[in-house]
Amino acid sequence: MTIHPVIRLNVLARDVDNARQIVDAAEGRVLIGIMVKGYPSAEAAAETIRAYQRANIPVSVGLGAGDPSQWRKVAETAVLTKPDHVNQVFPAAGFTLGALQAVDSRHTLVNALIAPSGTPGKVIVSTGPLSGQAQDLVSCDAAAAMLAEIGVHSVKFYPVCGTEKLEEVKMMAKAAVRYGIPVFEPTGGIDEKSIRPIVETCLEQGVKEVIPHVYTSIVDKETGLTRLDQVEDLLAALPAV
């Protein structure tokens, strides 16, 4: 039996109603990002997330503007809500995964943020609030091996700057597959023109699930609503799987 790869979008929503419309427009092939940075505490963020979950909306808990200082709030919020998906900095991904397993949340997909370095084959894993001050490079293989050792499911690769870093995407995705990491999440500057070559590059390396993140570029600046037509355009631009 042939197992086809999975492609899902990760997008924002203004509220539960907007999120429900997005899920319908995407025919379920989507995660709705909720950023903890806008909340004073993990419990406050969890209260909002629970409202989405009651509406059967798949939630992705995120930092907020990629702020690494929010890593602990992300972990605490995830433990309180057991969401579908969690975004985390590389140094805290193992902590978060362990905390979720401790509350028997084994379905939650946890990623680890890795940054491209500008040199294909080399990446930056020091993406935490302190380690981020160091920009030492490691090989894609070393980064993937470390994630495999602690059981993290996914690489979030940011910023890919549209198609500018396709060769770096290719090298990191290839290493992830080599070490049995099934999910790859390209993020940054992705639109309906660049999404297809980015996703195809991931699939060509053998990635089993690709989750491109497209956030503020498809949000209506006046209403704060994520535009359904642009969600549909993104999905239409994806390669057939």
Coordinates of N, CA and C in Angstrom, one line a residue:
M1 N 0.8 -1.2 0.0 CA 0.0 0.0 0.0 C 0.9 1.3 0.0
T2 N 0.6 2.2 -0.9 CA 1.3 3.4 -1.0 C 0.8 4.4 0.1
I3 N 1.8 4.9 0.9 CA 1.4 5.9 1.9 C 1.8 7.3 1.3
H4 N 0.8 8.1 1.1 CA 1.0 9.4 0.5 C 1.5 10.4 1.6
P5 N 2.3 11.4 1.2 CA 2.7 12.4 2.2 C 1.6 13.3 2.5
V6 N 1.7 14.0 3.6 CA 0.7 14.9 4.1 C 1.2 16.3 4.0
I7 N 0.3 17.2 3.5 CA 0.7 18.7 3.5 C -0.4 19.4 4.3
R8 N 0.0 20.2 5.3 CA -1.0 21.0 6.0 C -0.4 22.4 6.1
L9 N -1.3 23.4 6.1 CA -0.9 24.8 6.3 C -0.9 25.1 7.8
N10 N -0.1 26.0 8.3 CA -0.2 26.6 9.6 C -0.4 28.0 9.5
V11 N -1.6 28.5 9.9 CA -2.0 29.9 9.7 C -2.6 30.5 10.9
L12 N -2.8 31.8 10.9 CA -3.4 32.5 12.1 C -4.9 32.6 11.8
A13 N -5.6 33.0 12.9 CA -7.0 33.3 12.8 C -7.3 34.4 13.8
R14 N -8.3 35.3 13.5 CA -8.6 36.4 14.4 C -9.4 35.9 15.6
D15 N -10.3 34.9 15.4 CA -11.1 34.4 16.4 C -11.6 33.0 16.0
V16 N -12.5 32.4 16.9 CA -12.9 31.1 16.6 C -13.7 31.0 15.3
D17 N -14.6 32.0 15.1 CA -15.4 32.0 13.8 C -14.5 32.0 12.6
N18 N -13.5 32.8 12.6 CA -12.5 32.9 11.5 C -11.8 31.6 11.3
A19 N -11.4 31.0 12.5 CA -10.7 29.7 12.4 C -11.6 28.6 11.9
R20 N -12.8 28.6 12.3 CA -13.8 27.6 11.7 C -13.9 27.7 10.2
Q21 N -14.0 28.9 9.8 CA -14.1 29.2 8.3 C -12.9 28.7 7.6
I22 N -11.7 28.9 8.2 CA -10.4 28.5 7.6 C -10.4 27.0 7.5
V23 N -10.7 26.3 8.6 CA -10.7 24.9 8.6 C -11.6 24.3 7.5
D24 N -12.8 24.9 7.4 CA -13.7 24.5 6.3 C -13.2 24.7 4.9
A25 N -12.6 25.9 4.7 CA -12.0 26.3 3.4 C -10.9 25.3 3.1
A26 N -10.1 24.9 4.1 CA -8.9 24.1 3.8 C -9.3 22.6 3.9
E27 N -10.5 22.3 4.1 CA -11.0 20.9 4.2 C -10.2 20.1 5.2
G28 N -9.9 20.8 6.3 CA -9.2 20.2 7.5 C -7.7 20.2 7.3
R29 N -7.1 20.6 6.2 CA -5.7 20.5 6.0 C -4.9 21.8 6.5
V30 N -5.2 22.0 7.8 CA -4.7 23.2 8.4 C -4.5 23.1 9.9
L31 N -3.6 23.9 10.5 CA -3.5 24.1 11.9 C -3.6 25.6 12.1
I32 N -4.2 26.0 13.2 CA -4.5 27.4 13.6 C -3.5 27.8 14.7
G33 N -2.6 28.7 14.4 CA -1.6 29.1 15.3 C -2.2 30.1 16.3
I34 N -1.9 29.9 17.6 CA -2.2 30.8 18.7 C -0.9 31.1 19.4
M35 N -0.5 32.4 19.5 CA 0.8 32.8 20.0 C 0.7 33.2 21.5
V36 N 1.5 32.6 22.3 CA 1.4 32.9 23.7 C 1.9 34.2 24.1
K37 N 2.7 34.9 23.3 CA 3.3 36.2 23.6 C 2.2 37.2 24.0
G38 N 1.1 37.1 23.4 CA 0.0 38.1 23.6 C -0.8 37.8 24.9
Y39 N -0.4 36.9 25.7 CA -1.1 36.5 26.9 C -0.2 36.7 28.1
P40 N -0.8 37.2 29.2 CA 0.0 37.4 30.4 C 0.5 36.2 31.1
S41 N -0.1 35.1 30.9 CA 0.2 33.8 31.5 C -0.2 32.6 30.7
A42 N 0.4 31.4 31.1 CA 0.0 30.2 30.3 C -1.5 29.9 30.5
E43 N -2.0 30.2 31.7 CA -3.4 29.9 31.9 C -4.3 30.8 31.1
A44 N -3.9 32.0 30.9 CA -4.7 32.9 30.0 C -4.7 32.4 28.6
A45 N -3.5 32.0 28.1 CA -3.4 31.5 26.8 C -4.2 30.2 26.7
A46 N -4.2 29.4 27.7 CA -4.9 28.1 27.7 C -6.4 28.3 27.6
E47 N -6.9 29.4 28.2 CA -8.3 29.6 28.2 C -8.8 29.9 26.8
T48 N -8.0 30.7 26.0 CA -8.4 30.9 24.6 C -8.3 29.6 23.8
I49 N -7.2 28.9 24.0 CA -7.0 27.7 23.2 C -8.2 26.7 23.5
R50 N -8.6 26.6 24.7 CA -9.7 25.6 25.0 C -11.0 26.0 24.3
A51 N -11.2 27.3 24.0 CA -12.4 27.7 23.3 C -12.3 27.2 21.8
Y52 N -11.1 27.3 21.3 CA -10.9 26.8 19.9 C -11.0 25.2 19.9
Q53 N -10.5 24.6 20.9 CA -10.6 23.1 21.0 C -12.0 22.7 21.1
R54 N -12.8 23.4 21.8 CA -14.3 23.1 22.0 C -15.0 23.1 20.6
A55 N -14.5 24.0 19.7 CA -15.0 24.1 18.4 C -14.4 23.1 17.4
N56 N -13.6 22.2 17.9 CA -12.9 21.1 17.1 C -11.9 21.7 16.1
I57 N -11.2 22.8 16.6 CA -10.2 23.4 15.7 C -8.8 22.9 16.1
P58 N -8.1 22.4 15.2 CA -6.7 22.0 15.5 C -5.8 23.1 15.8
V59 N -5.2 23.2 17.0 CA -4.4 24.3 17.5 C -3.0 24.0 17.4
S60 N -2.2 25.1 17.0 CA -0.7 25.0 17.0 C -0.3 26.1 18.0
V61 N 0.3 25.8 19.1 CA 0.7 26.7 20.1 C 2.1 27.3 19.7
G62 N 2.2 28.6 19.6 CA 3.4 29.2 19.1 C 4.0 30.3 20.1
L63 N 5.2 30.7 19.8 CA 5.9 31.7 20.6 C 5.3 33.1 20.5
G64 N 5.2 33.5 19.3 CA 4.7 34.9 19.0 C 5.9 35.7 18.5
A65 N 5.9 36.0 17.2 CA 7.0 36.7 16.5 C 8.3 36.1 16.7
G66 N 8.3 34.7 16.9 CA 9.5 34.0 17.1 C 10.3 34.3 18.3
D67 N 9.6 34.9 19.3 CA 10.3 35.4 20.5 C 10.8 34.2 21.4
P68 N 12.1 33.9 21.5 CA 12.5 32.7 22.2 C 12.3 32.8 23.7
S69 N 12.1 34.0 24.2 CA 11.9 34.2 25.7 C 10.5 33.6 26.1
Q70 N 9.7 33.3 25.1 CA 8.4 32.7 25.4 C 8.4 31.2 25.5
W71 N 9.6 30.6 25.5 CA 9.6 29.1 25.4 C 8.9 28.4 26.6
R72 N 9.1 28.9 27.8 CA 8.6 28.2 28.9 C 7.0 28.4 29.0
K73 N 6.6 29.6 28.6 CA 5.1 29.8 28.5 C 4.5 28.8 27.5
V74 N 5.2 28.6 26.4 CA 4.7 27.7 25.4 C 4.6 26.3 26.0
A75 N 5.6 25.8 26.7 CA 5.6 24.5 27.3 C 4.5 24.4 28.3
E76 N 4.3 25.4 29.1 CA 3.3 25.3 30.2 C 1.9 25.3 29.6
T77 N 1.7 26.1 28.5 CA 0.4 26.2 27.9 C 0.1 24.9 27.2
A78 N 1.1 24.3 26.6 CA 0.9 23.0 25.9 C 0.5 21.9 26.9
V79 N 1.1 21.9 28.1 CA 0.8 20.9 29.1 C -0.7 21.1 29.6
L80 N -1.1 22.4 29.7 CA -2.5 22.6 30.1 C -3.5 22.3 29.1
T81 N -3.2 22.3 27.8 CA -4.2 22.1 26.7 C -4.0 20.9 25.9
K82 N -2.8 20.3 25.9 CA -2.5 19.1 25.0 C -3.0 19.3 23.6
P83 N -2.4 20.4 22.9 CA -2.8 20.7 21.6 C -2.4 19.8 20.5
D84 N -2.8 20.0 19.3 CA -2.3 19.2 18.2 C -0.9 19.4 17.8
H85 N -0.4 20.6 18.1 CA 1.0 21.0 17.6 C 1.6 22.1 18.5
V86 N 2.9 22.0 18.6 CA 3.6 23.0 19.4 C 4.9 23.4 18.7
N87 N 5.1 24.7 18.7 CA 6.3 25.3 18.1 C 7.2 25.6 19.3
Q88 N 8.5 25.2 19.1 CA 9.4 25.4 20.3 C 10.9 25.7 19.7
V89 N 11.6 26.4 20.5 CA 13.0 26.6 20.2 C 13.8 25.3 20.4
F90 N 14.8 25.1 19.6 CA 15.6 23.9 19.7 C 16.0 23.5 21.1
P91 N 16.6 24.4 21.9 CA 17.1 23.9 23.2 C 15.9 23.5 24.1
A92 N 14.7 23.9 23.9 CA 13.6 23.6 24.8 C 12.7 22.5 24.3
A93 N 13.0 22.0 23.1 CA 12.0 21.0 22.4 C 12.0 19.7 23.2
G94 N 13.1 19.2 23.7 CA 13.1 18.0 24.5 C 12.4 18.2 25.8
F95 N 12.6 19.3 26.5 CA 11.9 19.6 27.7 C 10.4 19.6 27.5
T96 N 9.9 20.2 26.4 CA 8.5 20.3 26.1 C 7.9 18.9 25.8
L97 N 8.6 18.2 25.0 CA 8.2 16.8 24.6 C 8.0 16.0 25.9
G98 N 9.0 16.0 26.8 CA 8.9 15.3 28.0 C 7.8 15.7 28.9
A99 N 7.6 17.0 29.0 CA 6.5 17.5 29.8 C 5.1 17.1 29.3
L100 N 5.0 17.0 28.0 CA 3.7 16.5 27.4 C 3.5 15.1 27.6
Q101 N 4.6 14.3 27.5 CA 4.5 12.9 27.7 C 4.2 12.6 29.2
A102 N 4.6 13.4 30.1 CA 4.3 13.3 31.5 C 2.8 13.4 31.8
V103 N 2.1 14.2 31.0 CA 0.7 14.3 31.2 C -0.1 13.5 30.1
D104 N 0.6 12.5 29.6 CA 0.0 11.5 28.6 C -0.5 12.2 27.4
S105 N 0.2 13.2 26.9 CA -0.2 13.8 25.6 C 0.7 13.4 24.6
R106 N 0.5 12.2 24.1 CA 1.4 11.6 23.1 C 1.0 11.9 21.6
H107 N -0.1 12.5 21.4 CA -0.5 12.9 20.1 C 0.0 14.2 19.6
T108 N 0.5 15.0 20.6 CA 1.0 16.4 20.2 C 2.3 16.4 19.4
L109 N 2.3 17.0 18.3 CA 3.4 17.1 17.5 C 4.3 18.3 17.9
V110 N 5.5 18.1 18.3 CA 6.4 19.1 18.8 C 7.5 19.3 17.8
N111 N 7.7 20.6 17.4 CA 8.9 20.9 16.5 C 10.0 21.5 17.3
A112 N 11.1 21.7 16.6 CA 12.3 22.4 17.1 C 12.8 23.4 16.1
L113 N 12.9 24.6 16.5 CA 13.3 25.7 15.6 C 14.8 25.6 15.3
I114 N 15.1 25.4 14.0 CA 16.5 25.5 13.4 C 16.5 26.6 12.4
A115 N 17.6 27.4 12.4 CA 17.8 28.5 11.5 C 18.8 28.2 10.4
P116 N 18.5 28.5 9.2 CA 19.5 28.4 8.1 C 20.7 29.3 8.4
S117 N 21.8 29.0 8.0 CA 23.0 29.7 8.3 C 23.5 30.6 7.2
G118 N 23.0 30.3 6.0 CA 23.6 30.9 4.8 C 24.5 30.0 4.0
T119 N 24.9 28.9 4.7 CA 25.7 27.9 4.0 C 25.0 26.6 4.0
P120 N 24.7 26.1 2.8 CA 24.0 24.8 2.7 C 24.8 23.7 3.4
G121 N 24.0 22.9 4.2 CA 24.7 21.9 5.0 C 25.0 22.2 6.4
K122 N 25.0 23.5 6.7 CA 25.3 24.0 8.0 C 24.1 24.8 8.6
V123 N 23.7 24.7 9.8 CA 22.6 25.3 10.4 C 22.9 25.9 11.8
I124 N 22.0 26.6 12.3 CA 22.1 27.2 13.7 C 21.0 26.6 14.5
V125 N 21.4 25.9 15.6 CA 20.5 25.3 16.5 C 20.4 26.1 17.8
S126 N 21.2 27.1 18.0 CA 21.2 27.9 19.2 C 20.1 29.0 19.0
T127 N 18.8 28.5 19.2 CA 17.7 29.4 18.9 C 17.0 29.8 20.2
G128 N 17.5 29.6 21.3 CA 16.9 29.9 22.6 C 17.3 31.4 23.0
P129 N 16.7 31.9 24.1 CA 16.9 33.3 24.5 C 18.3 33.6 24.9
L130 N 19.1 32.6 25.4 CA 20.5 32.9 25.7 C 21.4 32.3 24.6
S131 N 21.1 31.1 24.2 CA 22.0 30.5 23.1 C 21.9 31.3 21.8
G132 N 20.8 32.0 21.6 CA 20.6 32.7 20.4 C 21.6 33.8 20.2
Q133 N 22.3 34.2 21.3 CA 23.4 35.2 21.1 C 24.6 34.6 20.5
A134 N 24.7 33.3 20.5 CA 25.8 32.6 19.8 C 25.3 32.1 18.4
Q135 N 26.1 32.2 17.4 CA 25.7 31.8 16.1 C 26.6 30.8 15.5
D136 N 27.1 29.9 16.4 CA 27.9 28.8 16.0 C 27.2 27.8 15.1
L137 N 27.8 27.3 14.1 CA 27.2 26.5 13.1 C 27.4 25.0 13.4
V138 N 26.4 24.2 13.1 CA 26.6 22.7 13.2 C 26.1 22.1 11.8
S139 N 26.5 20.9 11.6 CA 26.0 20.3 10.4 C 24.5 19.9 10.5
C140 N 23.9 19.8 9.3 CA 22.5 19.4 9.3 C 22.4 18.0 9.9
D141 N 23.3 17.1 9.7 CA 23.3 15.8 10.2 C 23.4 15.8 11.8
A142 N 24.2 16.7 12.3 CA 24.3 16.8 13.8 C 23.0 17.3 14.4
A143 N 22.4 18.3 13.7 CA 21.2 18.8 14.2 C 20.1 17.8 14.2
A144 N 20.0 17.1 13.1 CA 18.9 16.0 13.0 C 19.2 14.9 14.0
A145 N 20.4 14.5 14.1 CA 20.7 13.4 15.1 C 20.4 13.8 16.5
M146 N 20.6 15.0 16.9 CA 20.2 15.4 18.3 C 18.7 15.4 18.5
L147 N 18.0 15.8 17.5 CA 16.5 15.8 17.6 C 16.0 14.3 17.6
A148 N 16.6 13.5 16.8 CA 16.2 12.1 16.8 C 16.5 11.4 18.1
E149 N 17.6 11.8 18.8 CA 17.9 11.2 20.1 C 16.9 11.5 21.2
I150 N 16.3 12.7 21.1 CA 15.3 13.0 22.1 C 13.9 12.8 21.7
G151 N 13.7 12.4 20.5 CA 12.4 12.0 20.0 C 11.5 13.1 19.5
V152 N 12.1 14.3 19.2 CA 11.4 15.4 18.6 C 10.9 15.0 17.2
H153 N 9.7 15.3 16.8 CA 9.1 14.8 15.6 C 9.3 15.7 14.4
S154 N 9.7 16.9 14.6 CA 9.6 17.9 13.4 C 10.7 18.9 13.5
V155 N 11.2 19.3 12.3 CA 12.1 20.5 12.2 C 11.3 21.7 11.7
K156 N 11.3 22.8 12.5 CA 10.8 24.0 11.9 C 12.0 24.8 11.4
F157 N 12.0 25.1 10.1 CA 13.2 25.7 9.5 C 12.8 27.2 9.1
Y158 N 13.4 28.1 9.9 CA 13.0 29.5 9.8 C 14.3 30.4 10.0
P159 N 14.4 31.5 9.1 CA 13.5 31.9 8.0 C 14.0 31.4 6.7
V160 N 13.1 30.8 5.9 CA 13.5 30.4 4.5 C 13.5 31.5 3.5
C161 N 12.8 32.6 3.8 CA 12.8 33.8 2.9 C 12.3 33.4 1.6
G162 N 11.1 32.8 1.5 CA 10.6 32.4 0.2 C 11.4 31.3 -0.3
T163 N 11.8 31.5 -1.6 CA 12.6 30.4 -2.3 C 14.1 30.8 -2.2
E164 N 14.5 31.8 -1.4 CA 15.9 32.2 -1.4 C 16.9 31.1 -0.8
K165 N 16.3 30.3 0.1 CA 17.2 29.3 0.7 C 16.8 27.8 0.4
L166 N 16.4 27.6 -0.8 CA 15.9 26.3 -1.2 C 17.0 25.2 -1.1
E167 N 18.2 25.6 -1.4 CA 19.3 24.6 -1.2 C 19.5 24.2 0.3
E168 N 19.4 25.2 1.1 CA 19.5 24.9 2.6 C 18.3 24.1 3.1
V169 N 17.1 24.4 2.5 CA 15.9 23.6 2.9 C 16.2 22.1 2.5
K170 N 16.7 22.0 1.2 CA 17.0 20.6 0.7 C 17.9 19.9 1.6
M171 N 19.0 20.5 2.0 CA 20.0 19.8 2.9 C 19.5 19.5 4.2
M172 N 18.7 20.4 4.9 CA 18.2 20.1 6.2 C 17.1 19.0 6.1
A173 N 16.2 19.1 5.1 CA 15.2 18.1 4.9 C 15.8 16.7 4.7
K174 N 16.8 16.7 3.9 CA 17.5 15.4 3.6 C 18.0 14.8 4.9
A175 N 18.7 15.6 5.7 CA 19.2 15.1 7.0 C 18.1 14.6 7.9
A176 N 17.0 15.4 8.0 CA 15.9 15.0 8.8 C 15.4 13.6 8.5
V177 N 15.2 13.4 7.2 CA 14.7 12.1 6.7 C 15.7 11.0 7.0
R178 N 17.0 11.3 6.9 CA 18.0 10.3 7.1 C 18.0 9.8 8.6
Y179 N 17.6 10.7 9.5 CA 17.6 10.4 10.9 C 16.2 10.1 11.4
G180 N 15.2 9.9 10.5 CA 13.9 9.4 10.9 C 13.0 10.5 11.4
I181 N 13.2 11.7 11.1 CA 12.3 12.8 11.6 C 11.3 13.0 10.5
P182 N 10.0 12.8 10.7 CA 9.1 12.7 9.6 C 8.5 14.0 9.1
V183 N 8.6 15.1 9.9 CA 7.9 16.3 9.6 C 8.9 17.4 9.4
F184 N 8.6 18.3 8.4 CA 9.4 19.5 8.1 C 8.5 20.7 7.9
E185 N 8.9 21.8 8.6 CA 8.0 23.0 8.6 C 8.8 24.2 8.1
P186 N 8.8 24.5 6.8 CA 9.4 25.7 6.3 C 8.6 26.9 6.7
T187 N 9.3 28.0 7.0 CA 8.6 29.2 7.5 C 9.3 30.4 7.1
G188 N 8.6 31.4 6.7 CA 9.2 32.7 6.5 C 9.1 33.1 5.0
G189 N 8.3 34.1 4.7 CA 8.3 34.7 3.3 C 7.6 33.8 2.3
I190 N 6.7 32.8 2.8 CA 6.1 31.9 1.9 C 4.8 32.5 1.4
D191 N 4.5 32.4 0.1 CA 3.3 32.9 -0.5 C 2.8 31.9 -1.5
E192 N 1.7 32.3 -2.3 CA 1.2 31.3 -3.2 C 2.2 31.0 -4.4
K193 N 3.1 31.9 -4.6 CA 4.1 31.7 -5.7 C 5.3 30.8 -5.2
S194 N 5.7 31.0 -4.0 CA 6.9 30.2 -3.5 C 6.5 28.9 -2.8
I195 N 5.3 28.7 -2.4 CA 4.9 27.5 -1.6 C 5.2 26.2 -2.3
R196 N 4.9 26.2 -3.6 CA 5.0 24.9 -4.4 C 6.5 24.5 -4.5
P197 N 7.4 25.3 -4.9 CA 8.8 24.8 -5.0 C 9.3 24.5 -3.6
I198 N 8.9 25.2 -2.6 CA 9.4 24.9 -1.2 C 8.9 23.5 -0.8
V199 N 7.6 23.3 -0.9 CA 7.0 22.0 -0.5 C 7.6 20.8 -1.4
E200 N 7.7 21.1 -2.7 CA 8.3 20.0 -3.6 C 9.7 19.7 -3.2
T201 N 10.5 20.7 -2.8 CA 11.9 20.4 -2.4 C 11.9 19.5 -1.1
C202 N 10.9 19.7 -0.2 CA 10.9 18.9 1.0 C 10.4 17.4 0.6
L203 N 9.4 17.4 -0.2 CA 8.9 16.0 -0.6 C 9.9 15.2 -1.4
E204 N 10.7 15.9 -2.2 CA 11.7 15.2 -3.0 C 12.8 14.6 -2.1
Q205 N 13.0 15.1 -0.9 CA 13.9 14.5 0.0 C 13.3 13.3 0.8
G206 N 12.0 13.1 0.7 CA 11.4 12.0 1.4 C 10.6 12.4 2.6
V207 N 10.4 13.7 2.8 CA 9.7 14.1 4.0 C 8.3 13.6 4.0
K208 N 7.8 13.1 5.1 CA 6.4 12.4 5.1 C 5.3 13.4 5.3
E209 N 5.6 14.5 6.0 CA 4.6 15.6 6.3 C 5.3 16.9 6.2
V210 N 4.7 17.8 5.4 CA 5.2 19.2 5.3 C 4.2 20.2 5.8
I211 N 4.6 21.1 6.7 CA 3.7 22.0 7.3 C 4.2 23.4 7.0
P212 N 4.0 24.0 5.9 CA 4.4 25.4 5.6 C 3.6 26.4 6.5
H213 N 4.3 27.3 7.1 CA 3.7 28.4 7.9 C 3.5 29.6 7.1
V214 N 2.3 30.1 7.0 CA 2.0 31.4 6.4 C 1.2 32.2 7.3
Y215 N 1.7 33.3 7.8 CA 1.0 34.0 8.9 C 0.5 35.4 8.4
T216 N 1.2 36.5 8.7 CA 0.6 37.8 8.6 C 0.4 38.2 7.1
S217 N 1.1 37.6 6.2 CA 0.9 38.0 4.8 C -0.5 37.7 4.3
I218 N -1.2 36.8 4.9 CA -2.6 36.5 4.4 C -3.7 37.1 5.4
V219 N -3.2 37.9 6.3 CA -4.2 38.5 7.2 C -4.6 39.9 6.7
D220 N -5.9 40.2 6.7 CA -6.4 41.5 6.2 C -6.0 42.5 7.3
K221 N -5.2 43.5 6.9 CA -4.7 44.5 7.8 C -5.8 45.3 8.5
E222 N -7.0 45.5 7.9 CA -8.0 46.3 8.5 C -8.9 45.5 9.4
T223 N -9.2 44.3 9.1 CA -10.1 43.5 9.9 C -9.4 42.5 10.9
G224 N -8.2 42.2 10.5 CA -7.5 41.2 11.3 C -7.9 39.7 11.0
L225 N -8.7 39.6 10.0 CA -9.2 38.2 9.6 C -8.2 37.6 8.6
T226 N -7.9 36.4 8.8 CA -7.1 35.6 7.7 C -8.1 35.4 6.5
R227 N -7.6 35.8 5.4 CA -8.4 35.8 4.2 C -8.6 34.4 3.6
L228 N -9.8 34.0 3.5 CA -10.2 32.6 3.1 C -9.7 32.4 1.6
D229 N -9.9 33.4 0.8 CA -9.5 33.3 -0.6 C -8.0 33.0 -0.7
Q230 N -7.2 33.6 0.1 CA -5.7 33.4 0.1 C -5.4 32.0 0.6
V231 N -6.1 31.5 1.6 CA -5.9 30.2 2.1 C -6.2 29.2 1.0
E232 N -7.3 29.4 0.2 CA -7.6 28.6 -0.9 C -6.6 28.6 -2.0
D233 N -6.0 29.8 -2.2 CA -5.0 30.0 -3.3 C -3.7 29.2 -2.9
L234 N -3.4 29.2 -1.6 CA -2.2 28.5 -1.1 C -2.4 27.0 -1.3
L235 N -3.6 26.5 -1.0 CA -3.8 25.1 -1.1 C -3.8 24.7 -2.6
A236 N -4.4 25.6 -3.4 CA -4.4 25.3 -4.9 C -3.0 25.2 -5.5
A237 N -2.1 26.0 -4.9 CA -0.8 26.0 -5.4 C 0.1 24.8 -5.0
L238 N -0.4 24.0 -4.0 CA 0.4 22.9 -3.5 C 0.5 21.8 -4.6
P239 N 1.6 21.1 -4.6 CA 1.7 19.9 -5.5 C 0.7 18.8 -5.1
A240 N 0.2 18.1 -6.1 CA -0.7 17.0 -5.8 C 0.1 15.8 -5.1
V241 N -0.5 15.2 -4.1 CA 0.2 14.1 -3.4 C -0.8 12.9 -3.3

